[in-house]
Backbone as a ProteinNet text record, in pm:
[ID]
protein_1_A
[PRIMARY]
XXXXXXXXXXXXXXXXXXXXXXXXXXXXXXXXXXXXXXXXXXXXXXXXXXXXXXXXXXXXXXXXXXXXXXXXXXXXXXXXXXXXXXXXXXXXXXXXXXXXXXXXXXXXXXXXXXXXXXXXXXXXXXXXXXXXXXXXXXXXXXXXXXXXXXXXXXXXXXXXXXXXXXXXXXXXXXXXXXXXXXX
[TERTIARY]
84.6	0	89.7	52.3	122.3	50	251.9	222.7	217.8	102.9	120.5	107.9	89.3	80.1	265	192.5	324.4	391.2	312.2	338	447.8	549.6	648.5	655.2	766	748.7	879.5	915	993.6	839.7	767.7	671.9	573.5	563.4	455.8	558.3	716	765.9	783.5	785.3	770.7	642.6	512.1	400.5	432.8	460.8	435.6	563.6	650	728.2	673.5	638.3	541.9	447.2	379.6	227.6	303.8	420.1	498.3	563.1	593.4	702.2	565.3	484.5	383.9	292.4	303.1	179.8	309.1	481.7	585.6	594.7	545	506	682.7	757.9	859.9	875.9	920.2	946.8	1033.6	1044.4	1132.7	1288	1286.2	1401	1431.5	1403.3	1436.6	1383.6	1345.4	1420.3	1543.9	1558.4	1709.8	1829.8	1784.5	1898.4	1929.3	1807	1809.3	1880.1	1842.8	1927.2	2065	2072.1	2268.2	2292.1	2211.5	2271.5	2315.6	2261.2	2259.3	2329.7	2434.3	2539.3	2473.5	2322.9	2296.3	2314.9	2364.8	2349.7	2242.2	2167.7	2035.9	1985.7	1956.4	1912.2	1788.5	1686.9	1565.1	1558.3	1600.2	1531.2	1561.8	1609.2	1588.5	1514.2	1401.1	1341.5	1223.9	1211.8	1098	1072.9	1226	1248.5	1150.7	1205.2	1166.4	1008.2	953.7	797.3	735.3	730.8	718.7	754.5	823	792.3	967	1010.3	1140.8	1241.2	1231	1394.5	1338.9	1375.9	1300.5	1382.8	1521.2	1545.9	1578.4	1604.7	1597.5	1712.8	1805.9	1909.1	1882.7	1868.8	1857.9	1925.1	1994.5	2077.7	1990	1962.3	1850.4	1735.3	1668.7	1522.7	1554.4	1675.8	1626.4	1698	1751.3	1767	1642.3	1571.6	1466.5	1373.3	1318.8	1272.4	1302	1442.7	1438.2	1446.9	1452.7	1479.3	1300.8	1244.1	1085.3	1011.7	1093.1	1061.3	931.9	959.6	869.5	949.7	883.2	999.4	980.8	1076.2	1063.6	969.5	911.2	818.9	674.2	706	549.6	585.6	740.7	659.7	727.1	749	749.3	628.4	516.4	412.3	333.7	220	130.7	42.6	19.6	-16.3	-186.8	-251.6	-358	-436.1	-407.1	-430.4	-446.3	-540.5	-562.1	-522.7	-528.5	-438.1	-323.5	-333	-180.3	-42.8	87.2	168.6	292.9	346.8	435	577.1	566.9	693.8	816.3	795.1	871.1	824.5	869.8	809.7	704.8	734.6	655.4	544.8	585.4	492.1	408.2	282.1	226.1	166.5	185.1	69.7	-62.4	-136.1	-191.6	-99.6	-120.8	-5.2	-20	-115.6	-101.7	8.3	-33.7	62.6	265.8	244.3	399.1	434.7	369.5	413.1	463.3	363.5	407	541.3	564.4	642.9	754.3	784.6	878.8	928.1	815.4	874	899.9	950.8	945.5	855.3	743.4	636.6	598.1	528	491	548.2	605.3	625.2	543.1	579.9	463.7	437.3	325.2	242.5	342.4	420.6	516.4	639.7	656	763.9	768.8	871.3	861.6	883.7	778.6	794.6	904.5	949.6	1042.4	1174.8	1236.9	1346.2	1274.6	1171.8	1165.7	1202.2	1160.6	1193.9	1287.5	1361.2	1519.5	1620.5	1584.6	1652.6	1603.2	1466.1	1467.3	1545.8	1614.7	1677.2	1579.4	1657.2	1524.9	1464.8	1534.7	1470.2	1358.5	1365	1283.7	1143.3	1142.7	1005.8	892.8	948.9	862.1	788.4	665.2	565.2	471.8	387.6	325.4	189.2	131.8	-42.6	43.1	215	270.1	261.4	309.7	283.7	208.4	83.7	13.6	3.1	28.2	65.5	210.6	288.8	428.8	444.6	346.4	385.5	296.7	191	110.1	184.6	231.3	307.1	474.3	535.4	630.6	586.1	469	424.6	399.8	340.1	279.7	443.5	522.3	635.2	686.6	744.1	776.4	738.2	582.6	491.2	520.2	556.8	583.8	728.6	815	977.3	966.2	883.7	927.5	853.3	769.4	655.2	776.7	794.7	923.4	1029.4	1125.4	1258.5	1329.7	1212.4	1323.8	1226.5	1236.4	1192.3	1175.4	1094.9	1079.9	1078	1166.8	1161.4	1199.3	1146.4	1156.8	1318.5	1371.9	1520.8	1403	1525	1521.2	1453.1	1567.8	1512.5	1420.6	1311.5	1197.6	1237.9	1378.1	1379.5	1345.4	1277.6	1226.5	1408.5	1389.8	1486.9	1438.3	1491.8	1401.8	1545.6	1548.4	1630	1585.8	1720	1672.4	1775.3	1752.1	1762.8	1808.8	1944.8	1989.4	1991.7	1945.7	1920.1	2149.4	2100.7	2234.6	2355.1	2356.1	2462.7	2436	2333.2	2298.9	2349.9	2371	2373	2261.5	2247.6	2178.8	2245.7	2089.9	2218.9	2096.2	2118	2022	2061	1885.9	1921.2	1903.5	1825.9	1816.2	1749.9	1736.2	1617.1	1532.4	1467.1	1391.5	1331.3	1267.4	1266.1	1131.6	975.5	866.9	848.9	796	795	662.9
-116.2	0	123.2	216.1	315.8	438.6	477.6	587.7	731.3	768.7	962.3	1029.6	1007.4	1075.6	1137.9	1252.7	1305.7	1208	1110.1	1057.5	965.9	936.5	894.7	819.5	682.9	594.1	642.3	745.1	783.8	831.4	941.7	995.4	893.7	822.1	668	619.1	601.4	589	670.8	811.5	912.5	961.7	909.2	887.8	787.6	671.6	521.3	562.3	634.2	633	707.7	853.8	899.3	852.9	771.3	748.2	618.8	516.6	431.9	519.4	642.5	732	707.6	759.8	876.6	755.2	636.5	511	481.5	498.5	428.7	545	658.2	769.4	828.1	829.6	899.8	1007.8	1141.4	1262.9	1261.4	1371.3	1338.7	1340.5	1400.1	1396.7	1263.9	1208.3	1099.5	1012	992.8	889.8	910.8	1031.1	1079.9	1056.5	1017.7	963.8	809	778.3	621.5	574.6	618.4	657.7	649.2	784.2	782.1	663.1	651.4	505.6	365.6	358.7	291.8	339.3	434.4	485.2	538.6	563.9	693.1	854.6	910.3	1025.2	1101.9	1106.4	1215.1	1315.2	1416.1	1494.2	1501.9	1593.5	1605.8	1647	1760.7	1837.3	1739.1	1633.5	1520.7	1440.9	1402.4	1312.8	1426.7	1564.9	1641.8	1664.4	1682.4	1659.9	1590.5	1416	1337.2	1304.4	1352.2	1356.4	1473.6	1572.2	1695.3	1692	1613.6	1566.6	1671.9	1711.2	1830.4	1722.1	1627.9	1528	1432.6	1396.7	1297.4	1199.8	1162.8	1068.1	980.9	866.4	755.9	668	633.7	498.8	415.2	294.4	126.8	139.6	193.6	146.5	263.8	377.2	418.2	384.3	297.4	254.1	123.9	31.7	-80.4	-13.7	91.4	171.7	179.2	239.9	335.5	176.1	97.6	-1.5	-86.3	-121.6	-172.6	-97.7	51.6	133.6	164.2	154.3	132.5	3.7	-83	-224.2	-283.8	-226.3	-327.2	-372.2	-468.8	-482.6	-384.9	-420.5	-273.9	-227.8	-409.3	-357.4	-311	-281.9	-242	-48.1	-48.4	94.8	131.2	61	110.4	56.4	-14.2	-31.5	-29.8	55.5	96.3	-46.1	-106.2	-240	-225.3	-103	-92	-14.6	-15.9	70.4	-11.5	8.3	-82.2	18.1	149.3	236.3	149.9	206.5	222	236.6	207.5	224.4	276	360	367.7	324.6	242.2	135.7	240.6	313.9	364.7	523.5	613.5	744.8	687.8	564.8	522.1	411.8	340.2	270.7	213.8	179	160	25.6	-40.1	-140.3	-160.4	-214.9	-251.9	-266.4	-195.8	-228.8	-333.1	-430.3	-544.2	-651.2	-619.1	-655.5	-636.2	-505.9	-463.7	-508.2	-509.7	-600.1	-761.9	-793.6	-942.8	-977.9	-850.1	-865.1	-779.6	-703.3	-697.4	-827.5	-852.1	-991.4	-1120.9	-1106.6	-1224.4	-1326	-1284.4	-1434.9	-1404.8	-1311.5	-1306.8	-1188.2	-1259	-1112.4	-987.4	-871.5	-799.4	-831.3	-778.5	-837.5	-836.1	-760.7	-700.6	-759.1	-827	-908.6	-1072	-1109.2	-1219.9	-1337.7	-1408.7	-1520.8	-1606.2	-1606.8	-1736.3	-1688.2	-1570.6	-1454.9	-1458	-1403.9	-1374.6	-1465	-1632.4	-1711	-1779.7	-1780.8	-1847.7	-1756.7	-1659.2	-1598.4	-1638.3	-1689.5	-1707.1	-1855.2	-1849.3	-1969.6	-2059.3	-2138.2	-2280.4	-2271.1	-2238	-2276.5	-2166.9	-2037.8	-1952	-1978.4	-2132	-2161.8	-2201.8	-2230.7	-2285.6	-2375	-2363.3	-2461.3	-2423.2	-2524.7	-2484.2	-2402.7	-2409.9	-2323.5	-2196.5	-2167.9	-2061.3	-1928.3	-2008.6	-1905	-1971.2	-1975.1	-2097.8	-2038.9	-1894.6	-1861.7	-1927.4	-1915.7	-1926.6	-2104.7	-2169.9	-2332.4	-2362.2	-2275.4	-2304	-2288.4	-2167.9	-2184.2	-2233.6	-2265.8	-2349.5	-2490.3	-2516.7	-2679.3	-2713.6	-2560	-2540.4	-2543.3	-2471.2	-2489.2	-2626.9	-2679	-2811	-2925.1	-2908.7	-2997.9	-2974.5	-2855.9	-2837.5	-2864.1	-2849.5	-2887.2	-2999.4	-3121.9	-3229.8	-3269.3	-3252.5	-3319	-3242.2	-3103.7	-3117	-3133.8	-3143.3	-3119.2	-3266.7	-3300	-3418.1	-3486.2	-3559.5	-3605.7	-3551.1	-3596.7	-3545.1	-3627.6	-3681.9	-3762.7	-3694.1	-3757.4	-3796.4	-3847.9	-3768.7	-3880.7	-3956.8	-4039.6	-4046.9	-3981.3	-3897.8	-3753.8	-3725.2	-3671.7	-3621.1	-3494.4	-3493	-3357.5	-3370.8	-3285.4	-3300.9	-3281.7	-3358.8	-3324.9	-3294.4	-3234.3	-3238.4	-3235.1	-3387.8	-3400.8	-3331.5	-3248	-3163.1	-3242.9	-3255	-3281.7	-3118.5	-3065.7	-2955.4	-2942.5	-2899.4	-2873.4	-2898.9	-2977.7	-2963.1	-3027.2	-3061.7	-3109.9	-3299.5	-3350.1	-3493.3	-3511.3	-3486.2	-3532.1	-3464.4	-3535.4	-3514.7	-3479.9	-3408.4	-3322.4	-3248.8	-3259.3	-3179	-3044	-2999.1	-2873.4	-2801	-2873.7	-2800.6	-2870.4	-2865.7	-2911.1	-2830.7	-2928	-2847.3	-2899.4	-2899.5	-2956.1	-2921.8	-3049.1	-3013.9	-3120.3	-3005.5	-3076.6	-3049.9
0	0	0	-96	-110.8	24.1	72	223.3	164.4	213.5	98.3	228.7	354.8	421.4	482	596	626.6	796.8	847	926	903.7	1016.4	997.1	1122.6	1090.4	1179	1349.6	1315.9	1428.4	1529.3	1408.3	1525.7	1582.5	1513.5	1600.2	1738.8	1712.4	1802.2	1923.3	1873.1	1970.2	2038.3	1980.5	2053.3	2171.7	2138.8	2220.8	2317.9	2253.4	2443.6	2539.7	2445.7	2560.1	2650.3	2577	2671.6	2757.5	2705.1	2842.4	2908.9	2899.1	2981.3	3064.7	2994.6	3170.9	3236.5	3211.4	3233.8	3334.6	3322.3	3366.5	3546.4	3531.2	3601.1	3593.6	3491.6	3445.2	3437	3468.5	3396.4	3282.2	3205.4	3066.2	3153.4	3223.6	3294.7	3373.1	3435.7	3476.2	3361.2	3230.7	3136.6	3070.5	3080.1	2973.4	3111.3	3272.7	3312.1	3296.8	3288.4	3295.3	3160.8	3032.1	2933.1	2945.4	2999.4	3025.3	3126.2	3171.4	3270.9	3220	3037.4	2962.4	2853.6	2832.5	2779.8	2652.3	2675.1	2556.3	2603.3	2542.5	2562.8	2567.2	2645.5	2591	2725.1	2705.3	2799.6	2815.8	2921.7	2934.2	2768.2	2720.2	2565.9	2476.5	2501.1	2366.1	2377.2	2511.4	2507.5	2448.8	2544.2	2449.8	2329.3	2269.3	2093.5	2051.9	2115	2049.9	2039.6	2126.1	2197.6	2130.1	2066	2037.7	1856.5	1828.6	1685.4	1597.8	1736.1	1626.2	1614.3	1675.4	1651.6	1557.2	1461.9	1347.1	1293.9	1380.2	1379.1	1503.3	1545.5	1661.7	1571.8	1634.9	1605.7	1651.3	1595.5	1670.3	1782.5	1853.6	2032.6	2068.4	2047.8	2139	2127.1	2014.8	2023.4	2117.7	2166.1	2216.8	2345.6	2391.3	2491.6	2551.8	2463.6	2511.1	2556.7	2495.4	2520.8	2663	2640.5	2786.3	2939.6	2933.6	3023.3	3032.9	2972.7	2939.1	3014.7	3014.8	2998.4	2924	2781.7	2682.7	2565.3	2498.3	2382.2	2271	2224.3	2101.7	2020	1964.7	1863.4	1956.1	2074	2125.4	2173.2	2145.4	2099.8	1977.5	1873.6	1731	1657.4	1704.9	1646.2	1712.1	1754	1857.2	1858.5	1959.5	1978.7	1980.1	1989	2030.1	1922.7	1744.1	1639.7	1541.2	1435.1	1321.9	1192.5	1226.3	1114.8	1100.2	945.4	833.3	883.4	894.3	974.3	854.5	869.5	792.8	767.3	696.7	687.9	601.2	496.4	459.3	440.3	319.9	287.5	155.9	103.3	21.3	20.5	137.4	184.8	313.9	332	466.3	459.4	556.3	619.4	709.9	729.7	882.5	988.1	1043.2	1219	1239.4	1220.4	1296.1	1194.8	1069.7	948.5	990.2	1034.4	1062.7	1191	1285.9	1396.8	1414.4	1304.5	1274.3	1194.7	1101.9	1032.1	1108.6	1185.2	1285.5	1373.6	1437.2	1520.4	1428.5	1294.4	1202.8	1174.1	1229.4	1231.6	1059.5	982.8	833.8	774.5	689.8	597.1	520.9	510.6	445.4	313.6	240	110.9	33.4	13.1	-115.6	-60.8	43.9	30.6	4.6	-67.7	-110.3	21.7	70.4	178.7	148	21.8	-6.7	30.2	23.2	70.1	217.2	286.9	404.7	512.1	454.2	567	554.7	465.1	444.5	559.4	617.9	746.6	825.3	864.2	1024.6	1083.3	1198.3	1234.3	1250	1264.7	1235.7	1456.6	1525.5	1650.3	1668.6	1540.1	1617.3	1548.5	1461.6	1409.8	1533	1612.3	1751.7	1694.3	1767.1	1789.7	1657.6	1619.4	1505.6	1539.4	1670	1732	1730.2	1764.9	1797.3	1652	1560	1407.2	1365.5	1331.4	1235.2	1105.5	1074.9	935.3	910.7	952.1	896.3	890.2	963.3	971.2	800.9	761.8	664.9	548.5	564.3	434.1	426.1	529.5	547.7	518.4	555	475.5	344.1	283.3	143.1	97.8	112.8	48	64	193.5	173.1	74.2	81.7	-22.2	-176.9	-177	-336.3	-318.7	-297	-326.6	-322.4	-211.4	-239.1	-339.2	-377.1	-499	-653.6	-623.9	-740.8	-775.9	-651.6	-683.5	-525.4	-491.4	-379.1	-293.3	-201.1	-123.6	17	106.8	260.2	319.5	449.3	542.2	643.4	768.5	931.2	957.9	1013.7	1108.7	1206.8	1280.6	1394	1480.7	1509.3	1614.8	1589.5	1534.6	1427.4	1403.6	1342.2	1271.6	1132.6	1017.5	895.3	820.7	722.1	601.6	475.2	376	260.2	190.2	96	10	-134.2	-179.8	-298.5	-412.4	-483.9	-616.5	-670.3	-729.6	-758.7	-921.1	-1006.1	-1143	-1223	-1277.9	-1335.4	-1238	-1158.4	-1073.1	-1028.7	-1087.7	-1096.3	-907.4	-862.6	-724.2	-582	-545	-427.4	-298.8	-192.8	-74.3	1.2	114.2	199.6	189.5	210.7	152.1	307.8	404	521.4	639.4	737.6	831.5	943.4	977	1052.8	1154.9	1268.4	1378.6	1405.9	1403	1463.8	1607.2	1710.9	1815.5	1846.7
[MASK]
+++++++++++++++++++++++++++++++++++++++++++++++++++++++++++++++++++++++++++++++++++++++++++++++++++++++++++++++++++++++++++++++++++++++++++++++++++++++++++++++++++++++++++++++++++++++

């Protein structure tokens, strides 16, 4: 979905610390020490910056700063947990928040990204349980089912970790291509 608006995903972030600053009963001043206590630099006028919409950028070590000196995880205040608005992923594009949250914590990728690129990064232990993502086990099965029906076989070890023997175009030999572990 194309983003035309002027909202930006720092200021969604700079909403959601606010309202954990003041729910946390924080002054801006006592988060910008807790901050330096955590080797960011920031003073009371940078947390107002940042709250007040004049500072418009945030670095990854102060968003997971700001998070654990917060004590929430990150993506709950870079994606307002409690909003079904559009979220702005880039200057050109937006999602459903609930879309970008999922796709922050790696469970689904967004529409316009390709699932077959998205889940070749996640480690295999952070597939969990299958009730745990039941999108990502669905189409992790839909894929399995098609590689082995085209290109190899699927078996069980022992252990019950899955293998999926691939058959490689042009190289006449066979070779695991990966596994995976359902418990």
């Amino acid at each position: 979905m194309a983003h035309t608006g002027t909202d930006t995903a720092t200021r969604h972030l700079a909403r959601r610390v606010k309202e954990v600053r003041m729910r946390r009963g924080f002054t801006a001043q006592q988060l910008a020490e807790a901050l330096q206590a955590q080797g960011i630099a920031w003073q009371r006028t940078t947390v107002v910056k940042l709250e007040n919409g004049t500072r418009e950028n945030v670095t990854l070590n102060e968003v997971l700063a700001l998070a654990y000196v917060l004590g929430v995880a990150p993506v709950h205040l870079m994606v307002d947990p409690d909003t079904a608005s559009p979220y702005p992923v880039t200057a050109q594009v937006s999602a459903p928040a609930a879309a970008v949250r999922s796709w922050v914590r790696g469970f689904k990728p967004l529409d316009d990204i390709d699932p077959r690129t998205f889940y070749t990064e996640v480690p295999a232990v952070e597939f969990g349980k299958r009730e745990d993502h039941p999108d990502r086990y669905e189409w992790v099965s839909d894929m399995a089912r098609y590689l082995s029906r085209s290109m190899g076989r699927m078996y069980r070890r022992d252990d019950g970790s899955a293998v999926l023997e691939v058959e490689l175009p042009g190289r006449g030999n066979r070779g695991e291509s990966g596994e995976a572990t359902e418990r």
